[in-house]
């Protein structure tokens, strides 16, 4: 009986010492591994997901992805969400062609430690540059309906190509609400062969007084109208509705910024140039 007590007493300090050593070993920062982006070669139409494996036995209090549009000094934070296998992810919104995005990850844990990746961020950052997208993005961007009834300053509509590539509008149909509501009684204008709009470029179409370029001409109502652009398969690819908006007084109506869903009245029209 005395021997058993001696053995137990002798082991107790060793067990206590081992537990203390274990706590000290794991009282440190989290680890960040396997950092990757998806897609690996982002295009201007792609949101970019940054993935990382983050491990910490004491528990993570926050995992944040910081990114900036170079050369801006301002970083925008994105809270990373946890998934299976200790994987965390955060998404950077799509950016225009040739934009350089710089980013890093910051993790804080319950032990009060902070870890970053790359290891010396933000002095050193991970980055990618946005490449060309083949996606077509065409918008009716602006309309002017209080023009003269002659060739001096007729009504016009501006089309914006938000794509990274030039787009061929040959054979596209262009028309207003009066033509649409006629149910085929009035013909749509078919754009000429070779009507090319460059990447990030603008195309201005006069609706009347076109000097014979088009047989179909129509005036826009300054007290309200709508215009449509339809592809060769009959799908409306863009429209601009100002049916309840008066543009009397040489005003125009359109998107700001270009290609957006935000619409404004321009007291000074920006024919053939950016609305931004």
CSV table of N, CA, C and O in Angstrom, one decimal, residues 182-239:
chain,number,residue,atom,x,y,z
A,182,UNK,N,-46.7,49.4,-82.4
A,182,UNK,CA,-47.5,49.3,-83.7
A,182,UNK,C,-47.7,47.8,-84.0
A,182,UNK,O,-48.4,47.5,-85.0
A,183,UNK,N,-47.0,46.9,-83.3
A,183,UNK,CA,-47.2,45.5,-83.5
A,183,UNK,C,-46.9,45.1,-84.9
A,183,UNK,O,-47.6,44.2,-85.6
A,184,UNK,N,-45.8,45.7,-85.5
A,184,UNK,CA,-45.3,45.3,-86.8
A,184,UNK,C,-45.8,46.2,-87.9
A,184,UNK,O,-45.3,46.0,-89.1
A,185,UNK,N,-46.7,47.1,-87.6
A,185,UNK,CA,-47.2,48.0,-88.7
A,185,UNK,C,-46.1,49.0,-89.1
A,185,UNK,O,-46.1,49.4,-90.3
A,186,UNK,N,-45.3,49.3,-88.2
A,186,UNK,CA,-44.1,50.2,-88.5
A,186,UNK,C,-42.9,49.3,-88.5
A,186,UNK,O,-42.6,48.6,-87.5
A,187,UNK,N,-42.0,49.4,-89.4
A,187,UNK,CA,-40.8,48.6,-89.5
A,187,UNK,C,-39.7,49.1,-88.5
A,187,UNK,O,-39.6,50.3,-88.2
A,188,UNK,N,-38.9,48.2,-88.0
A,188,UNK,CA,-37.8,48.5,-87.2
A,188,UNK,C,-36.6,48.9,-88.1
A,188,UNK,O,-36.5,48.4,-89.2
A,189,UNK,N,-35.7,49.7,-87.5
A,189,UNK,CA,-34.5,50.0,-88.3
A,189,UNK,C,-33.5,48.9,-88.1
A,189,UNK,O,-33.2,48.5,-86.9
A,190,UNK,N,-32.9,48.4,-89.2
A,190,UNK,CA,-31.9,47.4,-89.1
A,190,UNK,C,-30.5,48.1,-89.4
A,190,UNK,O,-30.3,48.7,-90.4
A,191,UNK,N,-29.6,47.9,-88.4
A,191,UNK,CA,-28.3,48.6,-88.5
A,191,UNK,C,-27.5,48.0,-89.7
A,191,UNK,O,-27.5,46.8,-89.9
A,192,UNK,N,-26.8,48.8,-90.3
A,192,UNK,CA,-26.0,48.5,-91.5
A,192,UNK,C,-24.9,47.5,-91.2
A,192,UNK,O,-24.4,47.4,-90.1
A,193,UNK,N,-24.6,46.7,-92.3
A,193,UNK,CA,-23.4,45.8,-92.1
A,193,UNK,C,-22.2,46.6,-91.9
A,193,UNK,O,-22.0,47.6,-92.5
A,194,UNK,N,-21.3,46.1,-91.0
A,194,UNK,CA,-20.1,46.8,-90.7
A,194,UNK,C,-20.2,47.8,-89.6
A,194,UNK,O,-19.3,48.6,-89.4
A,195,UNK,N,-21.4,47.8,-88.9
A,195,UNK,CA,-21.6,48.7,-87.7
A,195,UNK,C,-20.8,48.1,-86.5
A,195,UNK,O,-21.3,47.2,-85.9
A,196,UNK,N,-19.6,48.6,-86.3
A,196,UNK,CA,-18.7,48.0,-85.2
A,196,UNK,C,-18.6,49.1,-84.1
A,196,UNK,O,-18.4,50.2,-84.4
A,197,UNK,N,-18.8,48.6,-82.9
A,197,UNK,CA,-18.5,49.5,-81.8
A,197,UNK,C,-17.3,49.0,-81.0
A,197,UNK,O,-17.3,47.8,-80.6
A,198,UNK,N,-16.3,49.8,-80.8
A,198,UNK,CA,-15.1,49.4,-80.2
A,198,UNK,C,-15.2,49.1,-78.7
A,198,UNK,O,-16.2,49.5,-78.1
A,199,UNK,N,-14.3,48.3,-78.2
A,199,UNK,CA,-14.3,48.0,-76.7
A,199,UNK,C,-14.3,49.3,-75.9
A,199,UNK,O,-13.5,50.2,-76.2
A,200,UNK,N,-15.2,49.4,-74.9
A,200,UNK,CA,-15.4,50.6,-74.1
A,200,UNK,C,-15.7,51.8,-74.9
A,200,UNK,O,-15.5,53.0,-74.5
A,201,UNK,N,-16.3,51.6,-76.1
A,201,UNK,CA,-16.5,52.8,-77.0
A,201,UNK,C,-18.0,53.1,-77.1
A,201,UNK,O,-18.9,52.5,-76.5
A,202,UNK,N,-18.3,54.2,-77.8
A,202,UNK,CA,-19.6,54.7,-78.0
A,202,UNK,C,-20.0,54.8,-79.4
A,202,UNK,O,-19.2,55.0,-80.3
A,203,UNK,N,-21.3,54.6,-79.7
A,203,UNK,CA,-21.9,54.7,-81.0
A,203,UNK,C,-23.1,55.6,-80.9
A,203,UNK,O,-24.0,55.3,-80.1
A,204,UNK,N,-23.2,56.7,-81.7
A,204,UNK,CA,-24.3,57.6,-81.7
A,204,UNK,C,-25.2,57.3,-82.9
A,204,UNK,O,-24.7,57.4,-84.0
A,205,UNK,N,-26.5,57.1,-82.7
A,205,UNK,CA,-27.4,56.8,-83.8
A,205,UNK,C,-28.4,58.0,-83.8
A,205,UNK,O,-29.1,58.2,-82.8
A,206,UNK,N,-28.5,58.7,-84.9
A,206,UNK,CA,-29.5,59.7,-85.1
A,206,UNK,C,-30.8,58.9,-85.4
A,206,UNK,O,-30.8,57.9,-86.1
A,207,UNK,N,-31.9,59.4,-84.8
A,207,UNK,CA,-33.2,58.7,-85.0
A,207,UNK,C,-33.9,59.2,-86.3
A,207,UNK,O,-34.7,58.5,-86.9
A,208,UNK,N,-33.6,60.5,-86.7
A,208,UNK,CA,-34.1,61.0,-87.9
A,208,UNK,C,-33.1,61.9,-88.6
A,208,UNK,O,-32.0,62.2,-88.0
A,209,UNK,N,-33.4,62.4,-89.8
A,209,UNK,CA,-32.4,63.2,-90.5
A,209,UNK,C,-31.1,62.5,-90.6
A,209,UNK,O,-30.0,63.1,-90.3
A,210,UNK,N,-31.1,61.3,-91.1
A,210,UNK,CA,-29.9,60.5,-91.2
A,210,UNK,C,-29.2,60.6,-92.6
A,210,UNK,O,-28.3,59.9,-92.9
A,211,UNK,N,-29.6,61.6,-93.4
A,211,UNK,CA,-29.0,61.9,-94.7
A,211,UNK,C,-29.0,60.6,-95.6
A,211,UNK,O,-28.1,60.3,-96.3
A,212,UNK,N,-30.1,59.9,-95.5
A,212,UNK,CA,-30.3,58.7,-96.3
A,212,UNK,C,-29.6,57.5,-95.9
A,212,UNK,O,-29.7,56.4,-96.6
A,213,UNK,N,-28.9,57.5,-94.8
A,213,UNK,CA,-28.2,56.3,-94.3
A,213,UNK,C,-29.2,55.2,-94.0
A,213,UNK,O,-28.9,54.0,-94.2
A,214,UNK,N,-30.4,55.5,-93.4
A,214,UNK,CA,-31.4,54.6,-93.1
A,214,UNK,C,-32.7,55.0,-93.6
A,214,UNK,O,-33.1,56.1,-93.6
A,215,UNK,N,-33.5,54.0,-94.1
A,215,UNK,CA,-34.8,54.2,-94.6
A,215,UNK,C,-35.8,54.5,-93.5
A,215,UNK,O,-36.7,55.2,-93.6
A,216,UNK,N,-35.6,53.8,-92.4
A,216,UNK,CA,-36.5,53.9,-91.2
A,216,UNK,C,-36.0,55.0,-90.3
A,216,UNK,O,-34.9,54.9,-89.8
A,217,UNK,N,-36.8,56.1,-90.2
A,217,UNK,CA,-36.4,57.2,-89.3
A,217,UNK,C,-37.6,57.4,-88.4
A,217,UNK,O,-38.8,57.2,-88.7
A,218,UNK,N,-37.4,57.9,-87.2
A,218,UNK,CA,-38.4,58.2,-86.2
A,218,UNK,C,-38.0,59.3,-85.3
A,218,UNK,O,-36.8,59.3,-84.9
A,219,UNK,N,-38.9,60.1,-84.9
A,219,UNK,CA,-38.6,61.1,-83.9
A,219,UNK,C,-38.9,60.6,-82.5
A,219,UNK,O,-39.8,59.8,-82.3
A,220,UNK,N,-38.1,61.1,-81.5
A,220,UNK,CA,-38.3,60.7,-80.1
A,220,UNK,C,-39.2,61.8,-79.4
A,220,UNK,O,-39.0,63.0,-79.7
A,221,UNK,N,-40.1,61.3,-78.6
A,221,UNK,CA,-41.0,62.3,-77.9
A,221,UNK,C,-40.2,62.9,-76.7
A,221,UNK,O,-39.8,62.2,-75.8
A,222,UNK,N,-40.1,64.2,-76.7
A,222,UNK,CA,-39.4,65.0,-75.7
A,222,UNK,C,-40.2,64.9,-74.4
A,222,UNK,O,-39.7,65.2,-73.3
A,223,UNK,N,-41.5,64.6,-74.4
A,223,UNK,CA,-42.3,64.5,-73.2
A,223,UNK,C,-42.4,63.1,-72.7
A,223,UNK,O,-43.0,62.8,-71.7
A,224,UNK,N,-41.6,62.2,-73.4
A,224,UNK,CA,-41.5,60.8,-72.9
A,224,UNK,C,-41.5,59.8,-74.1
A,224,UNK,O,-42.2,60.0,-75.1
A,225,UNK,N,-40.7,58.8,-74.0
A,225,UNK,CA,-40.5,57.8,-75.0
A,225,UNK,C,-39.7,56.6,-74.4
A,225,UNK,O,-39.3,56.6,-73.3
A,226,UNK,N,-39.4,55.6,-75.3
A,226,UNK,CA,-38.5,54.5,-74.9
A,226,UNK,C,-37.8,54.1,-76.2
A,226,UNK,O,-38.4,54.2,-77.3
A,227,UNK,N,-36.6,53.5,-76.0
A,227,UNK,CA,-35.8,53.0,-77.2
A,227,UNK,C,-35.3,51.6,-76.9
A,227,UNK,O,-35.0,51.3,-75.7
A,228,UNK,N,-35.1,50.8,-77.9
A,228,UNK,CA,-34.8,49.4,-77.8
A,228,UNK,C,-33.7,49.0,-78.8
A,228,UNK,O,-33.7,49.6,-79.9
A,229,UNK,N,-32.8,48.1,-78.4
A,229,UNK,CA,-31.8,47.5,-79.3
A,229,UNK,C,-32.0,46.0,-79.2
A,229,UNK,O,-31.9,45.4,-78.1
A,230,UNK,N,-32.2,45.4,-80.4
A,230,UNK,CA,-32.5,44.0,-80.4
A,230,UNK,C,-31.5,43.3,-81.3
A,230,UNK,O,-31.1,43.8,-82.4
A,231,UNK,N,-31.0,42.1,-80.8
A,231,UNK,CA,-30.0,41.4,-81.6
A,231,UNK,C,-30.6,40.7,-82.8
A,231,UNK,O,-31.8,40.7,-83.0
A,232,UNK,N,-29.8,40.0,-83.6
A,232,UNK,CA,-30.2,39.4,-84.8
A,232,UNK,C,-31.1,38.2,-84.6
A,232,UNK,O,-31.8,37.7,-85.5
A,233,UNK,N,-31.2,37.7,-83.3
A,233,UNK,CA,-32.2,36.6,-83.0
A,233,UNK,C,-33.5,37.1,-82.4
A,233,UNK,O,-34.3,36.3,-82.0
A,234,UNK,N,-33.6,38.4,-82.4
A,234,UNK,CA,-34.9,39.0,-81.8
A,234,UNK,C,-34.9,39.2,-80.3
A,234,UNK,O,-35.9,39.5,-79.8
A,235,UNK,N,-33.7,39.1,-79.7
A,235,UNK,CA,-33.7,39.3,-78.2
A,235,UNK,C,-33.3,40.8,-78.0
A,235,UNK,O,-32.3,41.3,-78.5
A,236,UNK,N,-34.1,41.5,-77.1
A,236,UNK,CA,-33.7,42.8,-76.7
A,236,UNK,C,-32.5,42.8,-75.8
A,236,UNK,O,-32.6,42.3,-74.7
A,237,UNK,N,-31.4,43.3,-76.2
A,237,UNK,CA,-30.2,43.3,-75.4
A,237,UNK,C,-30.1,44.5,-74.5
A,237,UNK,O,-29.3,44.5,-73.5
A,238,UNK,N,-30.8,45.6,-74.9
A,238,UNK,CA,-30.8,46.8,-74.0
A,238,UNK,C,-32.0,47.7,-74.4
A,238,UNK,O,-32.5,47.7,-75.5
A,239,UNK,N,-32.4,48.4,-73.4
A,239,UNK,CA,-33.5,49.4,-73.6
A,239,UNK,C,-33.3,50.6,-72.7
A,239,UNK,O,-32.5,50.5,-71.7
